[in-house]
């Protein structure tokens, strides 16, 4: 199944069950929103989950592009990307968690034909304040899906105060032989879908009170689902990453993890640019700049003549189409080329400075501050330059 077919099957399933399309947001949240990027399909819907009537009614569905800077350290493993598509379904104070889990199970096993024996679920096991999620436990047991109960891992919240509630996660076995262990004991169980009950509000003093609506918010990663349905070993083999992986591999010999990081970050940069962000020194622009600089740092370690201008157009166009953008590819390429030139200039000016400081001994916090505040050299860049100074075995 291709991602397009998966999306079709998902939307059809929920349309049949009375869900209407919620419009997709861009990666840039509305002004005043505290987060830099849209991190899940639920994020733009928060006011409605909390009680504001949605024009589409009480059952919604959509596909939302998401970006998670919190996952940057995990990018390059089997299952994490910086930008990915999330398939979401919502009940705004309508049906309950048992219904949500049953409909989800039906989609996975009937619509998408995943072997039910490859599924495992987790549920909230209770803590001092809230009891175990017996409804979810019973539902999974009735469906014949093995369940594991957890504490904090199955408690969703968006911060120390505000809306929160128990969640139930669905895992698929991605190992070679028959499934063994549980999601908690064997990491070949990959999480694909989370069903959150947004029904409580945590106050400053830690008290929990019911929200006016008891809502359900679910999110499933499209690239992970594609991996399951195509028997892929990791999300980098998916068709959305393939043009990037191929373009990078054809041009620059890199280790597997570095290849994945470069492919992911280039694709992310292009999608972020496609949503109108420009490189800068603060906020979203800085995230974008760091993504590009991380790519260049990897590429230039072995060969400083490598250039992003050598990339073909195809992957740019593919990312635009895949994430429902309509990018001006020559313009995006020009922005990347400009970033590359700036970074080159910064390195040219920075290298002698870092060499000089390093000659006096290992860098102190004051050195880092001085290099950053006076010369505009961020810490990760200084560390990158240090990696190329005659390597000290202690570092
Ligand atoms: P994990 O623990 O595996 O990082 P998560 O708990 O962060 O997952 P959720 O926040 O529940 O995931 O997001 C809902 C779904 O979105 C996940 O079940 C997964 O399918 C998908 N997803 C989350 N993070 C990523 C990512 N970095 N890359 C690709 N898909 C992701
Ligand atoms: Mg995560």
Tab-separated table of C-alpha atoms and ligand atoms in Angstrom:
chain	number	residue	atom	x	y	z
A	1	UNK	CA	0.000	0.000	0.000
A	2	UNK	CA	1.262	3.465	-0.840
A	3	UNK	CA	0.904	6.348	1.621
A	4	UNK	CA	-1.814	7.821	-0.613
A	5	UNK	CA	-3.791	4.556	-0.428
A	6	UNK	CA	-3.286	4.361	3.325
A	7	UNK	CA	-4.582	7.905	3.740
A	8	UNK	CA	-7.590	7.123	1.518
A	9	UNK	CA	-8.428	4.003	3.531
A	10	UNK	CA	-8.083	5.891	6.803
A	11	UNK	CA	-10.265	8.815	5.718
A	12	UNK	CA	-12.902	6.545	4.165
A	13	UNK	CA	-13.129	4.515	7.373
A	14	UNK	CA	-13.789	7.579	9.513
A	15	UNK	CA	-16.047	9.276	6.970
A	16	UNK	CA	-18.199	6.141	7.006
A	17	UNK	CA	-18.353	6.531	10.780
A	18	UNK	CA	-19.700	10.062	10.524
A	19	UNK	CA	-16.460	12.058	10.790
A	20	UNK	CA	-15.987	15.264	8.828
A	21	UNK	CA	-12.705	16.699	7.576
A	22	UNK	CA	-10.947	19.154	9.865
A	23	UNK	CA	-8.752	21.499	7.811
A	24	UNK	CA	-5.022	20.885	8.018
A	25	UNK	CA	-2.882	23.651	9.548
A	26	UNK	CA	0.559	24.629	8.374
A	27	UNK	CA	3.612	23.828	10.497
A	28	UNK	CA	3.384	27.366	11.850
A	29	UNK	CA	0.928	27.677	14.731
A	30	UNK	CA	-1.264	30.789	15.012
A	31	UNK	CA	0.254	33.924	16.640
A	32	UNK	CA	0.330	33.773	20.431
A	33	UNK	CA	0.670	29.996	20.494
A	34	UNK	CA	3.555	29.049	22.781
A	35	UNK	CA	5.008	26.266	20.603
A	36	UNK	CA	7.258	26.899	17.596
A	37	UNK	CA	5.820	24.224	15.334
A	38	UNK	CA	2.680	22.113	15.006
A	39	UNK	CA	3.655	18.871	16.753
A	40	UNK	CA	0.461	16.834	16.321
A	41	UNK	CA	-2.927	16.899	14.662
A	42	UNK	CA	-4.478	17.670	18.009
A	43	UNK	CA	-2.542	20.853	18.489
A	44	UNK	CA	-4.595	23.132	16.179
A	45	UNK	CA	-7.796	21.565	17.561
A	46	UNK	CA	-7.110	22.262	21.241
A	47	UNK	CA	-9.779	24.993	21.678
A	48	UNK	CA	-12.416	22.642	20.246
A	49	UNK	CA	-11.320	19.707	22.370
A	50	UNK	CA	-11.844	21.992	25.339
A	51	UNK	CA	-15.392	22.981	24.415
A	52	UNK	CA	-15.581	25.531	21.587
A	53	UNK	CA	-18.051	24.145	18.983
A	54	UNK	CA	-16.287	23.061	15.777
A	55	UNK	CA	-18.006	23.951	12.479
A	56	UNK	CA	-17.419	20.352	11.316
A	57	UNK	CA	-19.347	18.880	14.238
A	58	UNK	CA	-18.279	16.496	16.997
A	59	UNK	CA	-16.524	13.831	14.902
A	60	UNK	CA	-13.465	14.938	12.973
A	61	UNK	CA	-10.675	13.400	10.948
A	62	UNK	CA	-7.619	14.724	9.104
A	63	UNK	CA	-3.999	14.394	8.036
A	64	UNK	CA	-1.635	16.911	9.601
A	65	UNK	CA	2.040	17.532	8.862
A	66	UNK	CA	3.960	17.696	12.134
A	67	UNK	CA	7.426	18.720	13.228
A	68	UNK	CA	9.060	17.623	16.484
A	69	UNK	CA	12.298	19.266	17.526
A	70	UNK	CA	12.115	17.082	20.648
A	71	UNK	CA	12.829	14.061	18.444
A	72	UNK	CA	15.976	15.447	16.794
A	73	UNK	CA	18.257	13.235	18.884
A	74	UNK	CA	16.317	10.150	17.833
A	75	UNK	CA	16.311	10.896	14.117
A	76	UNK	CA	18.346	8.263	12.295
A	77	UNK	CA	16.957	5.333	14.319
A	78	UNK	CA	14.302	3.054	12.779
A	79	UNK	CA	11.219	5.016	13.685
A	80	UNK	CA	11.780	8.762	14.149
A	81	UNK	CA	11.625	11.567	11.594
A	82	UNK	CA	11.662	15.300	12.227
A	83	UNK	CA	8.745	16.005	9.886
A	84	UNK	CA	6.045	13.391	9.419
A	85	UNK	CA	2.346	13.061	8.648
A	86	UNK	CA	-0.095	12.259	11.417
A	87	UNK	CA	-3.466	10.657	10.746
A	88	UNK	CA	-5.892	11.934	13.367
A	89	UNK	CA	-9.451	11.232	14.520
A	90	UNK	CA	-11.412	13.113	17.167
A	91	UNK	CA	-14.507	12.839	19.262
A	92	UNK	CA	-15.370	16.245	20.701
A	93	UNK	CA	-17.378	15.147	23.702
A	94	UNK	CA	-19.123	12.508	21.586
A	95	UNK	CA	-18.183	8.789	21.733
A	96	UNK	CA	-16.023	7.134	24.423
A	97	UNK	CA	-12.644	5.410	24.504
A	98	UNK	CA	-14.074	1.916	24.025
A	99	UNK	CA	-15.648	3.013	20.730
A	100	UNK	CA	-12.470	4.752	19.625
A	101	UNK	CA	-10.343	1.663	20.294
A	102	UNK	CA	-12.820	-0.666	18.578
A	103	UNK	CA	-12.994	1.492	15.454
A	104	UNK	CA	-9.215	1.786	15.438
A	105	UNK	CA	-8.770	-1.961	15.748
A	106	UNK	CA	-11.255	-2.521	12.937
A	107	UNK	CA	-9.319	-0.191	10.630
A	108	UNK	CA	-5.983	-1.835	11.372
A	109	UNK	CA	-7.158	-5.428	11.019
A	110	UNK	CA	-9.970	-5.175	8.405
A	111	UNK	CA	-9.235	-2.046	6.374
A	112	UNK	CA	-5.440	-2.285	6.446
A	113	UNK	CA	-5.213	-6.058	6.926
A	114	UNK	CA	-2.606	-6.094	9.658
A	115	UNK	CA	-2.355	-9.546	11.248
A	116	UNK	CA	-4.149	-9.148	14.624
A	117	UNK	CA	-1.454	-11.354	16.166
A	118	UNK	CA	1.098	-8.585	15.560
A	119	UNK	CA	-0.733	-6.095	17.787
A	120	UNK	CA	-0.118	-5.172	21.407
A	121	UNK	CA	-1.740	-2.408	23.453
A	122	UNK	CA	-0.789	-0.421	26.520
A	123	UNK	CA	-3.170	1.328	28.916
A	124	UNK	CA	-2.936	3.578	31.953
A	125	UNK	CA	-2.512	1.460	35.073
A	126	UNK	CA	-3.497	4.101	37.627
A	127	UNK	CA	-1.601	6.238	40.132
A	128	UNK	CA	-2.351	7.870	43.491
A	129	UNK	CA	-4.923	10.210	41.929
A	130	UNK	CA	-6.566	8.407	39.023
A	131	UNK	CA	-7.599	4.774	38.909
A	132	UNK	CA	-6.554	2.259	36.240
A	133	UNK	CA	-8.213	2.571	32.842
A	134	UNK	CA	-10.455	-0.446	33.162
A	135	UNK	CA	-12.563	0.435	30.129
A	136	UNK	CA	-9.568	0.399	27.792
A	137	UNK	CA	-8.212	-2.763	29.425
A	138	UNK	CA	-11.540	-4.556	29.025
A	139	UNK	CA	-11.937	-3.394	25.418
A	140	UNK	CA	-8.541	-4.733	24.375
A	141	UNK	CA	-9.121	-7.994	26.192
A	142	UNK	CA	-12.467	-8.448	24.448
A	143	UNK	CA	-10.763	-7.760	21.114
A	144	UNK	CA	-8.139	-10.395	21.916
A	145	UNK	CA	-5.243	-7.927	21.934
A	146	UNK	CA	-2.631	-8.405	24.683
A	147	UNK	CA	-2.404	-5.381	27.018
A	148	UNK	CA	0.255	-3.970	29.288
A	149	UNK	CA	-0.515	-1.388	31.993
A	150	UNK	CA	1.876	1.498	32.639
A	151	UNK	CA	2.081	4.606	34.771
A	152	UNK	CA	3.332	7.919	33.411
A	153	UNK	CA	4.000	6.473	29.913
A	154	UNK	CA	0.245	6.250	29.396
A	155	UNK	CA	-0.647	9.619	30.846
A	156	UNK	CA	-0.970	12.424	28.335
A	157	UNK	CA	-0.507	16.084	29.245
A	158	UNK	CA	0.653	19.207	27.506
A	159	UNK	CA	2.555	20.641	30.457
A	160	UNK	CA	2.431	20.725	34.249
A	161	UNK	CA	-1.072	22.257	34.232
A	162	UNK	CA	-3.982	22.162	31.781
A	163	UNK	CA	-5.844	19.398	29.939
A	164	UNK	CA	-4.656	15.841	30.462
A	165	UNK	CA	-5.832	12.262	30.727
A	166	UNK	CA	-5.001	8.603	30.279
A	167	UNK	CA	-4.041	7.240	26.873
A	168	UNK	CA	-3.907	3.866	25.201
A	169	UNK	CA	-1.184	3.109	22.678
A	170	UNK	CA	-1.204	0.515	19.917
A	171	UNK	CA	2.047	-1.222	18.984
A	172	UNK	CA	2.890	-3.443	16.022
A	173	UNK	CA	5.507	-6.192	16.113
A	174	UNK	CA	8.363	-5.359	13.732
A	175	UNK	CA	10.719	-8.230	14.586
A	176	UNK	CA	11.589	-11.149	12.281
A	177	UNK	CA	10.142	-14.114	14.171
A	178	UNK	CA	6.867	-14.337	16.076
A	179	UNK	CA	6.220	-11.586	18.660
A	180	UNK	CA	7.939	-11.877	22.016
A	181	UNK	CA	7.696	-9.840	25.223
A	182	UNK	CA	5.737	-6.616	25.549
A	183	UNK	CA	6.251	-3.013	24.393
A	184	UNK	CA	7.897	-2.408	27.765
A	185	UNK	CA	10.406	-5.246	27.406
A	186	UNK	CA	11.125	-5.508	23.666
A	187	UNK	CA	11.691	-2.460	21.474
A	188	UNK	CA	10.761	-4.333	18.321
A	189	UNK	CA	7.219	-3.410	19.341
A	190	UNK	CA	6.783	-0.092	17.524
A	191	UNK	CA	4.142	2.400	18.613
A	192	UNK	CA	1.862	3.341	15.721
A	193	UNK	CA	-1.224	4.908	17.261
A	194	UNK	CA	-2.135	6.741	20.408
A	195	UNK	CA	-5.719	7.198	21.648
A	196	UNK	CA	-5.853	9.946	24.264
A	197	UNK	CA	-8.782	10.687	26.564
A	198	UNK	CA	-8.698	14.389	27.107
A	199	UNK	CA	-11.067	14.634	30.017
A	200	UNK	CA	-9.279	16.140	33.028
A	201	UNK	CA	-7.769	19.493	33.924
A	202	UNK	CA	-4.755	19.760	36.207
A	203	UNK	CA	-4.651	22.867	38.394
A	204	UNK	CA	-1.625	24.732	39.815
A	205	UNK	CA	-1.988	22.891	43.108
A	206	UNK	CA	-1.992	19.502	41.362
A	207	UNK	CA	-5.733	18.887	41.749
A	208	UNK	CA	-7.574	17.240	38.865
A	209	UNK	CA	-11.108	18.220	37.869
A	210	UNK	CA	-13.195	17.014	34.909
A	211	UNK	CA	-13.129	19.095	31.725
A	212	UNK	CA	-16.522	20.321	30.444
A	213	UNK	CA	-16.179	17.796	27.595
A	214	UNK	CA	-14.749	14.310	27.676
A	215	UNK	CA	-12.976	14.148	24.305
A	216	UNK	CA	-10.878	11.619	22.408
A	217	UNK	CA	-7.852	12.577	20.356
A	218	UNK	CA	-6.006	9.968	18.318
A	219	UNK	CA	-2.831	10.239	16.251
A	220	UNK	CA	-1.127	7.671	14.031
A	221	UNK	CA	2.154	8.185	12.171
A	222	UNK	CA	1.741	7.640	8.417
A	223	UNK	CA	5.386	6.738	7.773
A	224	UNK	CA	5.380	4.133	10.557
A	225	UNK	CA	2.154	2.646	9.281
A	226	UNK	CA	3.598	2.461	5.763
A	227	UNK	CA	6.640	0.657	7.191
A	228	UNK	CA	4.350	-1.929	8.807
A	229	UNK	CA	2.250	-2.433	5.679
A	230	UNK	CA	5.185	-2.739	3.277
A	231	UNK	CA	7.373	-4.860	5.542
A	232	UNK	CA	10.024	-2.125	5.646
A	233	UNK	CA	12.837	-2.279	8.192
A	234	UNK	CA	12.699	1.424	9.027
A	235	UNK	CA	10.865	4.611	8.093
A	236	UNK	CA	13.726	5.731	5.837
A	237	UNK	CA	12.762	3.059	3.318
A	238	UNK	CA	9.350	4.663	2.832
A	239	UNK	CA	8.499	6.351	-0.464
A	240	UNK	CA	8.520	9.801	1.157
A	241	UNK	CA	12.149	9.470	2.213
A	242	UNK	CA	13.363	7.474	-0.758
A	243	UNK	CA	14.070	10.397	-3.143
A	244	UNK	CA	16.134	12.105	-0.440
A	245	UNK	CA	18.002	8.984	0.610
A	246	UNK	CA	18.765	8.188	-3.045
A	247	UNK	CA	19.886	11.718	-3.885
A	248	UNK	CA	22.205	11.843	-0.883
A	249	UNK	CA	23.549	8.324	-1.363
A	250	UNK	CA	24.263	8.933	-5.076
A	251	UNK	CA	26.329	12.011	-4.326
A	252	UNK	CA	28.025	11.609	-0.999
A	253	UNK	CA	29.333	8.430	0.626
A	254	UNK	CA	28.116	8.491	4.266
A	255	UNK	CA	27.529	5.981	7.041
A	256	UNK	CA	23.934	4.738	7.361
A	257	UNK	CA	22.964	6.906	10.335
A	258	UNK	CA	24.490	10.033	8.825
A	259	UNK	CA	22.787	9.293	5.535
A	260	UNK	CA	19.427	9.133	7.320
A	261	UNK	CA	20.067	12.318	9.292
A	262	UNK	CA	21.083	14.236	6.172
A	263	UNK	CA	18.065	12.942	4.204
A	264	UNK	CA	15.651	13.718	7.064
A	265	UNK	CA	17.033	17.186	7.762
A	266	UNK	CA	17.076	18.209	4.115
A	267	UNK	CA	13.492	17.105	3.691
A	268	UNK	CA	12.503	18.860	6.903
A	269	UNK	CA	14.236	22.065	5.843
A	270	UNK	CA	12.392	22.027	2.532
A	271	UNK	CA	8.986	21.502	4.171
A	272	UNK	CA	9.665	24.230	6.734
A	273	UNK	CA	10.710	26.572	3.907
A	274	UNK	CA	7.590	25.514	2.028
A	275	UNK	CA	5.492	26.779	4.930
A	276	UNK	CA	7.101	30.188	4.636
A	277	UNK	CA	9.818	30.112	7.311
A	278	UNK	CA	13.122	31.781	6.420
A	279	UNK	CA	16.474	31.077	8.106
A	280	UNK	CA	17.264	33.399	11.007
A	281	UNK	CA	18.860	33.651	14.416
A	282	UNK	CA	15.761	33.139	16.544
A	283	UNK	CA	12.729	30.896	16.826
A	284	UNK	CA	11.617	28.908	13.803
A	285	UNK	CA	14.228	30.494	11.566
A	286	UNK	CA	16.944	29.305	13.906
A	287	UNK	CA	15.625	25.746	13.943
A	288	UNK	CA	15.708	25.819	10.151
A	289	UNK	CA	19.239	27.245	10.121
A	290	UNK	CA	20.456	24.585	12.531
A	291	UNK	CA	18.969	21.793	10.426
A	292	UNK	CA	20.831	23.047	7.360
A	293	UNK	CA	24.050	23.576	9.307
A	294	UNK	CA	23.895	20.114	10.784
A	295	UNK	CA	23.621	18.700	7.275
A	296	UNK	CA	26.562	20.780	6.069
A	297	UNK	CA	28.653	19.907	9.116
A	298	UNK	CA	28.188	16.218	8.328
A	299	UNK	CA	28.877	16.679	4.611
A	300	UNK	CA	31.948	18.884	5.016
A	301	UNK	CA	33.655	16.743	7.620
A	302	UNK	CA	35.103	14.561	4.844
A	303	UNK	CA	34.964	16.917	1.898
A	304	UNK	CA	34.409	20.681	2.179
A	305	UNK	CA	33.692	20.959	-1.540
A	306	UNK	CA	30.293	19.209	-1.202
A	307	UNK	CA	27.400	21.522	-1.984
A	308	UNK	CA	23.608	21.419	-1.642
A	309	UNK	CA	23.409	22.997	-5.075
A	310	UNK	CA	24.344	19.546	-6.456
A	311	UNK	CA	21.009	18.081	-5.326
A	312	UNK	CA	18.460	17.334	-8.055
A	313	UNK	CA	15.030	19.032	-8.168
A	314	UNK	CA	12.999	15.837	-7.769
A	315	UNK	CA	13.148	15.456	-3.996
A	316	UNK	CA	12.155	19.093	-3.516
A	317	UNK	CA	9.076	18.665	-5.688
A	318	UNK	CA	8.235	15.340	-4.093
A	319	UNK	CA	8.332	16.794	-0.558
A	320	UNK	CA	6.118	19.669	-1.649
A	321	UNK	CA	3.535	17.384	-3.177
A	322	UNK	CA	3.645	14.920	-0.309
A	323	UNK	CA	3.026	17.573	2.319
A	324	UNK	CA	0.332	19.336	0.289
A	325	UNK	CA	2.426	22.431	-0.365
A	326	UNK	CA	3.033	24.234	-3.611
A	327	UNK	CA	6.643	25.318	-3.283
A	328	UNK	CA	8.603	27.578	-5.591
A	329	UNK	CA	11.514	25.138	-5.943
A	330	UNK	CA	14.075	27.533	-7.518
A	331	UNK	CA	13.420	29.953	-4.669
A	332	UNK	CA	13.852	27.292	-2.002
A	333	UNK	CA	17.092	26.216	-3.652
A	334	UNK	CA	18.308	29.810	-3.691
A	335	UNK	CA	17.624	30.139	0.060
A	336	UNK	CA	19.568	26.939	0.755
A	337	UNK	CA	22.458	28.093	-1.433
A	338	UNK	CA	22.525	31.377	0.433
A	339	UNK	CA	22.576	29.574	3.792
A	340	UNK	CA	25.425	27.446	2.549
A	341	UNK	CA	27.459	30.527	1.593
A	342	UNK	CA	26.821	32.186	4.935
A	343	UNK	CA	27.880	29.100	6.810
A	344	UNK	CA	31.032	28.830	4.710
A	345	UNK	CA	31.876	32.428	5.573
A	346	UNK	CA	31.224	31.827	9.249
A	347	UNK	CA	33.491	28.804	9.256
A	348	UNK	CA	36.219	30.681	7.437
A	349	UNK	CA	36.152	33.403	10.073
A	350	UNK	CA	35.539	31.040	13.000
A	351	UNK	CA	38.185	28.423	12.431
A	352	UNK	CA	41.220	30.571	13.270
A	353	UNK	CA	39.443	31.934	16.367
A	354	UNK	CA	38.582	28.485	17.671
A	355	UNK	CA	42.095	27.240	16.903
A	356	UNK	CA	43.532	30.130	18.878
A	357	UNK	CA	41.355	29.546	21.933
A	358	UNK	CA	41.974	25.809	21.757
A	359	UNK	CA	45.742	26.360	21.719
A	360	UNK	CA	45.387	27.671	25.312
A	361	UNK	CA	43.641	24.488	26.467
A	362	UNK	CA	40.148	22.949	26.549
A	363	UNK	CA	37.368	25.500	26.124
A	364	UNK	CA	35.704	26.985	29.197
A	365	UNK	CA	32.137	28.260	29.470
A	366	UNK	CA	33.535	31.787	29.162
A	367	UNK	CA	35.250	30.875	25.898
A	368	UNK	CA	31.968	29.537	24.510
A	369	UNK	CA	30.170	32.735	25.543
A	370	UNK	CA	32.832	34.926	24.016
A	371	UNK	CA	32.812	33.004	20.728
A	372	UNK	CA	29.035	33.195	20.629
A	373	UNK	CA	28.364	36.729	21.824
A	374	UNK	CA	31.291	38.460	20.145
A	375	UNK	CA	31.735	36.370	17.032
A	376	UNK	CA	28.337	34.776	16.420
A	377	UNK	CA	29.665	31.233	16.665
A	378	UNK	CA	27.048	28.962	18.253
A	379	UNK	CA	28.170	26.234	20.603
A	380	UNK	CA	27.371	23.324	18.320
A	381	UNK	CA	29.331	24.964	15.545
A	382	UNK	CA	32.321	25.508	17.849
A	383	UNK	CA	32.110	21.857	18.850
A	384	UNK	CA	31.965	20.944	15.173
A	385	UNK	CA	35.081	23.000	14.520
A	386	UNK	CA	36.806	21.436	17.525
A	387	UNK	CA	36.141	18.020	16.014
A	388	UNK	CA	38.276	19.053	13.099
A	389	UNK	CA	41.101	20.646	15.127
A	390	UNK	CA	43.945	18.185	15.720
A	391	UNK	CA	41.853	15.757	17.731
A	392	UNK	CA	42.523	15.559	21.425
A	393	UNK	CA	41.972	11.950	22.575
A	394	UNK	CA	40.415	13.207	25.828
A	395	UNK	CA	37.490	14.695	23.950
B	1	LIG	P1	7.570	7.430	20.410
B	1	LIG	O1	7.536	7.138	21.880
B	1	LIG	O2	7.748	6.237	19.550
B	1	LIG	O3	8.488	8.563	20.075
B	1	LIG	P2	5.354	9.168	20.807
B	1	LIG	O4	4.815	8.696	22.119
B	1	LIG	O5	6.217	10.359	20.821
B	1	LIG	O6	6.100	7.968	20.039
B	1	LIG	P3	2.816	10.254	20.040
B	1	LIG	O7	3.190	11.561	20.604
B	1	LIG	O8	1.812	9.440	20.745
B	1	LIG	O9	4.143	9.381	19.802
B	1	LIG	O10	2.394	10.480	18.513
B	1	LIG	C1	1.385	9.721	17.856
B	1	LIG	C2	1.959	8.889	16.742
B	1	LIG	O11	2.755	9.683	15.851
B	1	LIG	C3	2.909	7.785	17.189
B	1	LIG	O12	2.197	6.652	17.579
B	1	LIG	C4	3.722	7.527	15.933
B	1	LIG	O13	3.047	6.676	15.031
B	1	LIG	C5	3.807	8.911	15.303
B	1	LIG	N1	5.101	9.557	15.609
B	1	LIG	C6	5.444	10.194	16.757
B	1	LIG	N2	6.682	10.717	16.677
B	1	LIG	C7	7.144	10.402	15.430
B	1	LIG	C8	8.350	10.679	14.726
B	1	LIG	N3	9.331	11.387	15.286
B	1	LIG	N4	8.484	10.214	13.459
B	1	LIG	C9	7.489	9.499	12.882
B	1	LIG	N5	6.325	9.218	13.478
B	1	LIG	C10	6.140	9.657	14.745
B	2	LIG	MG1	8.194	10.586	20.801
